[in-house]
């Protein structure tokens, strides 16, 4: 995309990304969506133009052999003009490449140096390989997710890579940028997925301290233990969600679906939860998912059908809000969050061709 046509609250922000996988590219996608000019340093010969590489959207790719002195100097020239560096290697790799924080900050003292790892920059596991599932396993998050009488269930890689990783990295980078605007000095942002996942569990730690959170899966308010906050199967083998936590919402649900009157006051009676669950399961099995959506969606019952990815794009609410947009014939999630005055925009698909470092330097003058 032509830099002049960019849009978003981060317009003018210059980001250099050292190519990686997972949370780093996703974080840079979000920064690009919000208007930042993201330039990815990748190895020469890297195949580009993959139409379905959605997290690679909206940036330029500069090939550079970091073992070549001239290429390294060109990368440093980019870093001298950049506001942010993002890297996701194991601790010590950037230092061995000659682009560690000390060296980079010596050339550009105001740069914010974002580091994305699973275990963090130090600690006994810092040099160990791992993935999302491993990182969230030591935080209490994975242990809390799954059926009552079964093993913990991997929650895709949303909690470690993206929730505890990408989003905490972005929060840290933007906070450091704000501070650098006052002090004129950059700093290192050490974003560890294990740290972020632990932070995400703060509310449940609080509940445990109060004595209202059990470490037995499927026995708490938000883990499927409560009959009024869980997933139910419908007559056609599909599923729906019920989230009637507040008493008035629970009461409305009972009235709308015909729950026996003697159970209307049993919401918080844990001794009655098995009976409530059995009754709710029986009721939902009477009708199809579409029937229940027609009857309950948009009410204060706190209801929604469980949709597959292929169905989500067509849901009327998502259509009305343009939650999914088309870019070069590819339907994909739209930028989030939304801004009233400086709207975000997908700045283009993943690049098909590399961009010479000289071109980037020209527009960063």
PDB file of N, CA and C in Angstrom, residues 265-343:
ATOM      1  N   UNK A 265     -35.908 -20.611  41.594  1.00  0.00           N
ATOM      2  CA  UNK A 265     -35.116 -20.034  42.686  1.00  0.00           C
ATOM      3  C   UNK A 265     -33.875 -20.827  43.028  1.00  0.00           C
ATOM      4  N   UNK A 266     -33.506 -21.759  42.135  1.00  0.00           N
ATOM      5  CA  UNK A 266     -32.399 -22.676  42.463  1.00  0.00           C
ATOM      6  C   UNK A 266     -31.075 -22.272  41.833  1.00  0.00           C
ATOM      7  N   UNK A 267     -30.990 -21.067  41.275  1.00  0.00           N
ATOM      8  CA  UNK A 267     -29.803 -20.690  40.515  1.00  0.00           C
ATOM      9  C   UNK A 267     -28.516 -20.878  41.303  1.00  0.00           C
ATOM     10  N   UNK A 268     -28.474 -20.420  42.528  1.00  0.00           N
ATOM     11  CA  UNK A 268     -27.232 -20.452  43.309  1.00  0.00           C
ATOM     12  C   UNK A 268     -27.196 -21.577  44.339  1.00  0.00           C
ATOM     13  N   UNK A 269     -28.114 -22.512  44.237  1.00  0.00           N
ATOM     14  CA  UNK A 269     -28.127 -23.684  45.113  1.00  0.00           C
ATOM     15  C   UNK A 269     -27.328 -24.792  44.438  1.00  0.00           C
ATOM     16  N   UNK A 270     -26.068 -24.937  44.838  1.00  0.00           N
ATOM     17  CA  UNK A 270     -25.192 -25.888  44.170  1.00  0.00           C
ATOM     18  C   UNK A 270     -25.715 -27.321  44.254  1.00  0.00           C
ATOM     19  N   UNK A 271     -26.486 -27.607  45.297  1.00  0.00           N
ATOM     20  CA  UNK A 271     -27.062 -28.942  45.412  1.00  0.00           C
ATOM     21  C   UNK A 271     -28.053 -29.214  44.283  1.00  0.00           C
ATOM     22  N   UNK A 272     -28.597 -28.134  43.709  1.00  0.00           N
ATOM     23  CA  UNK A 272     -29.583 -28.265  42.634  1.00  0.00           C
ATOM     24  C   UNK A 272     -28.946 -28.155  41.236  1.00  0.00           C
ATOM     25  N   UNK A 273     -27.658 -27.849  41.190  1.00  0.00           N
ATOM     26  CA  UNK A 273     -27.016 -27.673  39.883  1.00  0.00           C
ATOM     27  C   UNK A 273     -27.129 -28.918  38.992  1.00  0.00           C
ATOM     28  N   UNK A 274     -26.922 -30.118  39.508  1.00  0.00           N
ATOM     29  CA  UNK A 274     -27.082 -31.290  38.629  1.00  0.00           C
ATOM     30  C   UNK A 274     -28.489 -31.374  38.033  1.00  0.00           C
ATOM     31  N   UNK A 275     -29.511 -31.069  38.832  1.00  0.00           N
ATOM     32  CA  UNK A 275     -30.871 -31.123  38.316  1.00  0.00           C
ATOM     33  C   UNK A 275     -31.117 -30.023  37.289  1.00  0.00           C
ATOM     34  N   UNK A 276     -30.599 -28.817  37.572  1.00  0.00           N
ATOM     35  CA  UNK A 276     -30.740 -27.721  36.615  1.00  0.00           C
ATOM     36  C   UNK A 276     -30.053 -28.076  35.297  1.00  0.00           C
ATOM     37  N   UNK A 277     -28.857 -28.613  35.396  1.00  0.00           N
ATOM     38  CA  UNK A 277     -28.129 -28.985  34.180  1.00  0.00           C
ATOM     39  C   UNK A 277     -28.914 -30.015  33.380  1.00  0.00           C
ATOM     40  N   UNK A 278     -29.435 -31.003  34.048  1.00  0.00           N
ATOM     41  CA  UNK A 278     -30.208 -32.038  33.366  1.00  0.00           C
ATOM     42  C   UNK A 278     -31.450 -31.452  32.701  1.00  0.00           C
ATOM     43  N   UNK A 279     -32.120 -30.538  33.395  1.00  0.00           N
ATOM     44  CA  UNK A 279     -33.326 -29.925  32.857  1.00  0.00           C
ATOM     45  C   UNK A 279     -32.999 -29.032  31.655  1.00  0.00           C
ATOM     46  N   UNK A 280     -31.952 -28.214  31.780  1.00  0.00           N
ATOM     47  CA  UNK A 280     -31.574 -27.336  30.678  1.00  0.00           C
ATOM     48  C   UNK A 280     -31.147 -28.159  29.462  1.00  0.00           C
ATOM     49  N   UNK A 281     -30.393 -29.225  29.686  1.00  0.00           N
ATOM     50  CA  UNK A 281     -29.953 -30.082  28.582  1.00  0.00           C
ATOM     51  C   UNK A 281     -31.160 -30.701  27.881  1.00  0.00           C
ATOM     52  N   UNK A 282     -32.146 -31.137  28.663  1.00  0.00           N
ATOM     53  CA  UNK A 282     -33.358 -31.730  28.083  1.00  0.00           C
ATOM     54  C   UNK A 282     -34.122 -30.699  27.247  1.00  0.00           C
ATOM     55  N   UNK A 283     -34.216 -29.477  27.765  1.00  0.00           N
ATOM     56  CA  UNK A 283     -34.944 -28.423  27.053  1.00  0.00           C
ATOM     57  C   UNK A 283     -34.264 -28.088  25.732  1.00  0.00           C
ATOM     58  N   UNK A 284     -32.949 -27.882  25.747  1.00  0.00           N
ATOM     59  CA  UNK A 284     -32.246 -27.491  24.524  1.00  0.00           C
ATOM     60  C   UNK A 284     -32.264 -28.596  23.470  1.00  0.00           C
ATOM     61  N   UNK A 285     -32.357 -29.846  23.888  1.00  0.00           N
ATOM     62  CA  UNK A 285     -32.391 -30.953  22.939  1.00  0.00           C
ATOM     63  C   UNK A 285     -33.724 -31.048  22.213  1.00  0.00           C
ATOM     64  N   UNK A 286     -34.698 -30.272  22.630  1.00  0.00           N
ATOM     65  CA  UNK A 286     -36.016 -30.319  21.996  1.00  0.00           C
ATOM     66  C   UNK A 286     -36.028 -29.673  20.613  1.00  0.00           C
ATOM     67  N   UNK A 287     -35.158 -28.671  20.402  1.00  0.00           N
ATOM     68  CA  UNK A 287     -35.240 -27.867  19.189  1.00  0.00           C
ATOM     69  C   UNK A 287     -33.858 -27.738  18.548  1.00  0.00           C
ATOM     70  N   UNK A 288     -33.845 -27.320  17.294  1.00  0.00           N
ATOM     71  CA  UNK A 288     -32.582 -27.156  16.578  1.00  0.00           C
ATOM     72  C   UNK A 288     -31.895 -25.858  16.987  1.00  0.00           C
ATOM     73  N   UNK A 289     -30.639 -25.759  16.603  1.00  0.00           N
ATOM     74  CA  UNK A 289     -29.889 -24.535  16.887  1.00  0.00           C
ATOM     75  C   UNK A 289     -30.558 -23.325  16.259  1.00  0.00           C
ATOM     76  N   UNK A 290     -31.001 -23.458  15.007  1.00  0.00           N
ATOM     77  CA  UNK A 290     -31.649 -22.343  14.321  1.00  0.00           C
ATOM     78  C   UNK A 290     -32.938 -21.946  15.019  1.00  0.00           C
ATOM     79  N   UNK A 291     -33.697 -22.923  15.502  1.00  0.00           N
ATOM     80  CA  UNK A 291     -34.934 -22.621  16.236  1.00  0.00           C
ATOM     81  C   UNK A 291     -34.628 -21.832  17.500  1.00  0.00           C
ATOM     82  N   UNK A 292     -33.610 -22.262  18.231  1.00  0.00           N
ATOM     83  CA  UNK A 292     -33.255 -21.563  19.472  1.00  0.00           C
ATOM     84  C   UNK A 292     -32.728 -20.156  19.173  1.00  0.00           C
ATOM     85  N   UNK A 293     -31.972 -20.013  18.098  1.00  0.00           N
ATOM     86  CA  UNK A 293     -31.479 -18.683  17.739  1.00  0.00           C
ATOM     87  C   UNK A 293     -32.637 -17.750  17.435  1.00  0.00           C
ATOM     88  N   UNK A 294     -33.615 -18.241  16.726  1.00  0.00           N
ATOM     89  CA  UNK A 294     -34.773 -17.418  16.410  1.00  0.00           C
ATOM     90  C   UNK A 294     -35.541 -17.035  17.669  1.00  0.00           C
ATOM     91  N   UNK A 295     -35.586 -17.949  18.633  1.00  0.00           N
ATOM     92  CA  UNK A 295     -36.367 -17.714  19.848  1.00  0.00           C
ATOM     93  C   UNK A 295     -35.641 -16.852  20.883  1.00  0.00           C
ATOM     94  N   UNK A 296     -34.324 -16.982  20.974  1.00  0.00           N
ATOM     95  CA  UNK A 296     -33.611 -16.387  22.107  1.00  0.00           C
ATOM     96  C   UNK A 296     -32.574 -15.337  21.741  1.00  0.00           C
ATOM     97  N   UNK A 297     -32.087 -15.339  20.506  1.00  0.00           N
ATOM     98  CA  UNK A 297     -31.023 -14.392  20.172  1.00  0.00           C
ATOM     99  C   UNK A 297     -31.562 -12.961  20.221  1.00  0.00           C
ATOM    100  N   UNK A 298     -30.802 -12.063  20.838  1.00  0.00           N
ATOM    101  CA  UNK A 298     -31.211 -10.684  20.970  1.00  0.00           C
ATOM    102  C   UNK A 298     -32.012 -10.395  22.225  1.00  0.00           C
ATOM    103  N   UNK A 299     -32.287 -11.417  23.035  1.00  0.00           N
ATOM    104  CA  UNK A 299     -32.985 -11.215  24.308  1.00  0.00           C
ATOM    105  C   UNK A 299     -31.958 -11.072  25.429  1.00  0.00           C
ATOM    106  N   UNK A 300     -32.439 -10.822  26.633  1.00  0.00           N
ATOM    107  CA  UNK A 300     -31.554 -10.714  27.803  1.00  0.00           C
ATOM    108  C   UNK A 300     -31.273 -12.058  28.460  1.00  0.00           C
ATOM    109  N   UNK A 301     -31.542 -13.130  27.739  1.00  0.00           N
ATOM    110  CA  UNK A 301     -31.212 -14.467  28.239  1.00  0.00           C
ATOM    111  C   UNK A 301     -29.696 -14.675  28.234  1.00  0.00           C
ATOM    112  N   UNK A 302     -28.965 -13.895  27.431  1.00  0.00           N
ATOM    113  CA  UNK A 302     -27.510 -14.082  27.227  1.00  0.00           C
ATOM    114  C   UNK A 302     -27.267 -15.390  26.483  1.00  0.00           C
ATOM    115  N   UNK A 303     -27.666 -15.372  25.244  1.00  0.00           N
ATOM    116  CA  UNK A 303     -27.646 -16.565  24.399  1.00  0.00           C
ATOM    117  C   UNK A 303     -26.894 -16.262  23.105  1.00  0.00           C
ATOM    118  N   UNK A 304     -26.232 -17.266  22.565  1.00  0.00           N
ATOM    119  CA  UNK A 304     -25.675 -17.184  21.206  1.00  0.00           C
ATOM    120  C   UNK A 304     -25.440 -18.591  20.689  1.00  0.00           C
ATOM    121  N   UNK A 305     -25.639 -18.812  19.396  1.00  0.00           N
ATOM    122  CA  UNK A 305     -25.318 -20.117  18.812  1.00  0.00           C
ATOM    123  C   UNK A 305     -23.812 -20.284  18.687  1.00  0.00           C
ATOM    124  N   UNK A 306     -23.343 -21.519  18.759  1.00  0.00           N
ATOM    125  CA  UNK A 306     -21.929 -21.814  18.553  1.00  0.00           C
ATOM    126  C   UNK A 306     -21.706 -22.020  17.056  1.00  0.00           C
ATOM    127  N   UNK A 307     -20.973 -21.106  16.439  1.00  0.00           N
ATOM    128  CA  UNK A 307     -20.773 -21.140  14.996  1.00  0.00           C
ATOM    129  C   UNK A 307     -19.356 -21.582  14.646  1.00  0.00           C
ATOM    130  N   UNK A 308     -19.250 -22.337  13.566  1.00  0.00           N
ATOM    131  CA  UNK A 308     -17.942 -22.659  13.010  1.00  0.00           C
ATOM    132  C   UNK A 308     -17.374 -21.432  12.313  1.00  0.00           C
ATOM    133  N   UNK A 309     -16.065 -21.436  12.058  1.00  0.00           N
ATOM    134  CA  UNK A 309     -15.448 -20.308  11.364  1.00  0.00           C
ATOM    135  C   UNK A 309     -16.143 -19.999  10.045  1.00  0.00           C
ATOM    136  N   UNK A 310     -16.526 -21.044   9.321  1.00  0.00           N
ATOM    137  CA  UNK A 310     -17.161 -20.847   8.023  1.00  0.00           C
ATOM    138  C   UNK A 310     -18.546 -20.234   8.148  1.00  0.00           C
ATOM    139  N   UNK A 311     -19.166 -20.347   9.308  1.00  0.00           N
ATOM    140  CA  UNK A 311     -20.493 -19.778   9.535  1.00  0.00           C
ATOM    141  C   UNK A 311     -20.423 -18.372  10.115  1.00  0.00           C
ATOM    142  N   UNK A 312     -19.347 -18.070  10.834  1.00  0.00           N
ATOM    143  CA  UNK A 312     -19.259 -16.806  11.568  1.00  0.00           C
ATOM    144  C   UNK A 312     -19.368 -15.596  10.645  1.00  0.00           C
ATOM    145  N   UNK A 313     -18.800 -15.711   9.451  1.00  0.00           N
ATOM    146  CA  UNK A 313     -18.798 -14.571   8.523  1.00  0.00           C
ATOM    147  C   UNK A 313     -20.207 -14.154   8.112  1.00  0.00           C
ATOM    148  N   UNK A 314     -21.162 -15.095   8.146  1.00  0.00           N
ATOM    149  CA  UNK A 314     -22.512 -14.797   7.704  1.00  0.00           C
ATOM    150  C   UNK A 314     -23.476 -14.430   8.804  1.00  0.00           C
ATOM    151  N   UNK A 315     -23.007 -14.413  10.058  1.00  0.00           N
ATOM    152  CA  UNK A 315     -23.932 -14.067  11.139  1.00  0.00           C
ATOM    153  C   UNK A 315     -24.367 -12.611  10.978  1.00  0.00           C
ATOM    154  N   UNK A 316     -25.673 -12.334  11.127  1.00  0.00           N
ATOM    155  CA  UNK A 316     -26.174 -10.976  10.876  1.00  0.00           C
ATOM    156  C   UNK A 316     -25.467  -9.889  11.666  1.00  0.00           C
ATOM    157  N   UNK A 317     -25.091 -10.160  12.912  1.00  0.00           N
ATOM    158  CA  UNK A 317     -24.400  -9.140  13.695  1.00  0.00           C
ATOM    159  C   UNK A 317     -23.027  -8.845  13.102  1.00  0.00           C
ATOM    160  N   UNK A 318     -22.300  -9.907  12.727  1.00  0.00           N
ATOM    161  CA  UNK A 318     -20.982  -9.710  12.118  1.00  0.00           C
ATOM    162  C   UNK A 318     -21.081  -9.018  10.771  1.00  0.00           C
ATOM    163  N   UNK A 319     -22.140  -9.328  10.032  1.00  0.00           N
ATOM    164  CA  UNK A 319     -22.349  -8.673   8.736  1.00  0.00           C
ATOM    165  C   UNK A 319     -22.624  -7.190   8.937  1.00  0.00           C
ATOM    166  N   UNK A 320     -23.490  -6.866   9.896  1.00  0.00           N
ATOM    167  CA  UNK A 320     -23.862  -5.470  10.139  1.00  0.00           C
ATOM    168  C   UNK A 320     -22.669  -4.642  10.590  1.00  0.00           C
ATOM    169  N   UNK A 321     -21.796  -5.223  11.381  1.00  0.00           N
ATOM    170  CA  UNK A 321     -20.633  -4.493  11.898  1.00  0.00           C
ATOM    171  C   UNK A 321     -19.416  -4.605  10.984  1.00  0.00           C
ATOM    172  N   UNK A 322     -19.549  -5.358   9.903  1.00  0.00           N
ATOM    173  CA  UNK A 322     -18.415  -5.601   8.995  1.00  0.00           C
ATOM    174  C   UNK A 322     -17.225  -6.139   9.788  1.00  0.00           C
ATOM    175  N   UNK A 323     -17.516  -7.140  10.623  1.00  0.00           N
ATOM    176  CA  UNK A 323     -16.484  -7.798  11.421  1.00  0.00           C
ATOM    177  C   UNK A 323     -15.503  -8.557  10.542  1.00  0.00           C
ATOM    178  N   UNK A 324     -15.960  -8.969   9.384  1.00  0.00           N
ATOM    179  CA  UNK A 324     -15.101  -9.600   8.385  1.00  0.00           C
ATOM    180  C   UNK A 324     -15.142  -8.747   7.123  1.00  0.00           C
ATOM    181  N   UNK A 325     -13.981  -8.540   6.517  1.00  0.00           N
ATOM    182  CA  UNK A 325     -13.893  -7.697   5.326  1.00  0.00           C
ATOM    183  C   UNK A 325     -13.158  -8.439   4.227  1.00  0.00           C
ATOM    184  N   UNK A 326     -13.300  -7.941   3.016  1.00  0.00           N
ATOM    185  CA  UNK A 326     -12.664  -8.553   1.852  1.00  0.00           C
ATOM    186  C   UNK A 326     -11.449  -7.727   1.438  1.00  0.00           C
ATOM    187  N   UNK A 327     -10.312  -8.396   1.317  1.00  0.00           N
ATOM    188  CA  UNK A 327      -9.097  -7.759   0.813  1.00  0.00           C
ATOM    189  C   UNK A 327      -8.554  -8.625  -0.313  1.00  0.00           C
ATOM    190  N   UNK A 328      -8.574  -8.098  -1.514  1.00  0.00           N
ATOM    191  CA  UNK A 328      -8.098  -8.824  -2.695  1.00  0.00           C
ATOM    192  C   UNK A 328      -8.743 -10.199  -2.822  1.00  0.00           C
ATOM    193  N   UNK A 329     -10.052 -10.265  -2.569  1.00  0.00           N
ATOM    194  CA  UNK A 329     -10.778 -11.512  -2.739  1.00  0.00           C
ATOM    195  C   UNK A 329     -10.677 -12.478  -1.575  1.00  0.00           C
ATOM    196  N   UNK A 330     -10.008 -12.081  -0.499  1.00  0.00           N
ATOM    197  CA  UNK A 330      -9.868 -12.939   0.680  1.00  0.00           C
ATOM    198  C   UNK A 330     -10.665 -12.327   1.825  1.00  0.00           C
ATOM    199  N   UNK A 331     -11.649 -13.049   2.337  1.00  0.00           N
ATOM    200  CA  UNK A 331     -12.423 -12.582   3.488  1.00  0.00           C
ATOM    201  C   UNK A 331     -11.649 -12.883   4.754  1.00  0.00           C
ATOM    202  N   UNK A 332     -11.529 -11.890   5.611  1.00  0.00           N
ATOM    203  CA  UNK A 332     -10.700 -12.019   6.811  1.00  0.00           C
ATOM    204  C   UNK A 332     -11.205 -11.093   7.908  1.00  0.00           C
ATOM    205  N   UNK A 333     -10.788 -11.357   9.164  1.00  0.00           N
ATOM    206  CA  UNK A 333     -11.231 -10.488  10.257  1.00  0.00           C
ATOM    207  C   UNK A 333     -10.786  -9.046  10.036  1.00  0.00           C
ATOM    208  N   UNK A 334     -11.680  -8.124  10.304  1.00  0.00           N
ATOM    209  CA  UNK A 334     -11.387  -6.699  10.178  1.00  0.00           C
ATOM    210  C   UNK A 334     -10.519  -6.233  11.346  1.00  0.00           C
ATOM    211  N   UNK A 335      -9.860  -5.093  11.200  1.00  0.00           N
ATOM    212  CA  UNK A 335      -9.081  -4.556  12.318  1.00  0.00           C
ATOM    213  C   UNK A 335      -9.950  -4.304  13.557  1.00  0.00           C
ATOM    214  N   UNK A 336      -9.361  -4.504  14.700  1.00  0.00           N
ATOM    215  CA  UNK A 336     -10.008  -4.217  15.981  1.00  0.00           C
ATOM    216  C   UNK A 336      -8.926  -3.712  16.940  1.00  0.00           C
ATOM    217  N   UNK A 337      -9.289  -2.818  17.879  1.00  0.00           N
ATOM    218  CA  UNK A 337     -10.594  -2.198  18.084  1.00  0.00           C
ATOM    219  C   UNK A 337     -10.855  -1.108  17.041  1.00  0.00           C
ATOM    220  N   UNK A 338     -11.974  -0.391  17.242  1.00  0.00           N
ATOM    221  CA  UNK A 338     -12.383   0.640  16.291  1.00  0.00           C
ATOM    222  C   UNK A 338     -12.165   2.027  16.874  1.00  0.00           C
ATOM    223  N   UNK A 339     -11.798   2.952  16.009  1.00  0.00           N
ATOM    224  CA  UNK A 339     -11.517   4.318  16.429  1.00  0.00           C
ATOM    225  C   UNK A 339     -12.464   5.271  15.711  1.00  0.00           C
ATOM    226  N   UNK A 340     -12.998   6.251  16.444  1.00  0.00           N
ATOM    227  CA  UNK A 340     -14.018   7.127  15.876  1.00  0.00           C
ATOM    228  C   UNK A 340     -13.448   8.150  14.897  1.00  0.00           C
ATOM    229  N   UNK A 341     -12.211   8.583  15.127  1.00  0.00           N
ATOM    230  CA  UNK A 341     -11.662   9.681  14.326  1.00  0.00           C
ATOM    231  C   UNK A 341     -10.534   9.241  13.404  1.00  0.00           C
ATOM    232  N   UNK A 342      -9.777   8.244  13.809  1.00  0.00           N
ATOM    233  CA  UNK A 342      -8.650   7.769  13.005  1.00  0.00           C
ATOM    234  C   UNK A 342      -8.817   6.273  12.754  1.00  0.00           C
ATOM    235  N   UNK A 343      -9.748   5.896  11.902  1.00  0.00           N
ATOM    236  CA  UNK A 343     -10.073   4.475  11.745  1.00  0.00           C
ATOM    237  C   UNK A 343      -8.891   3.647  11.260  1.00  0.00           C
TER     238      UNK A 343
END
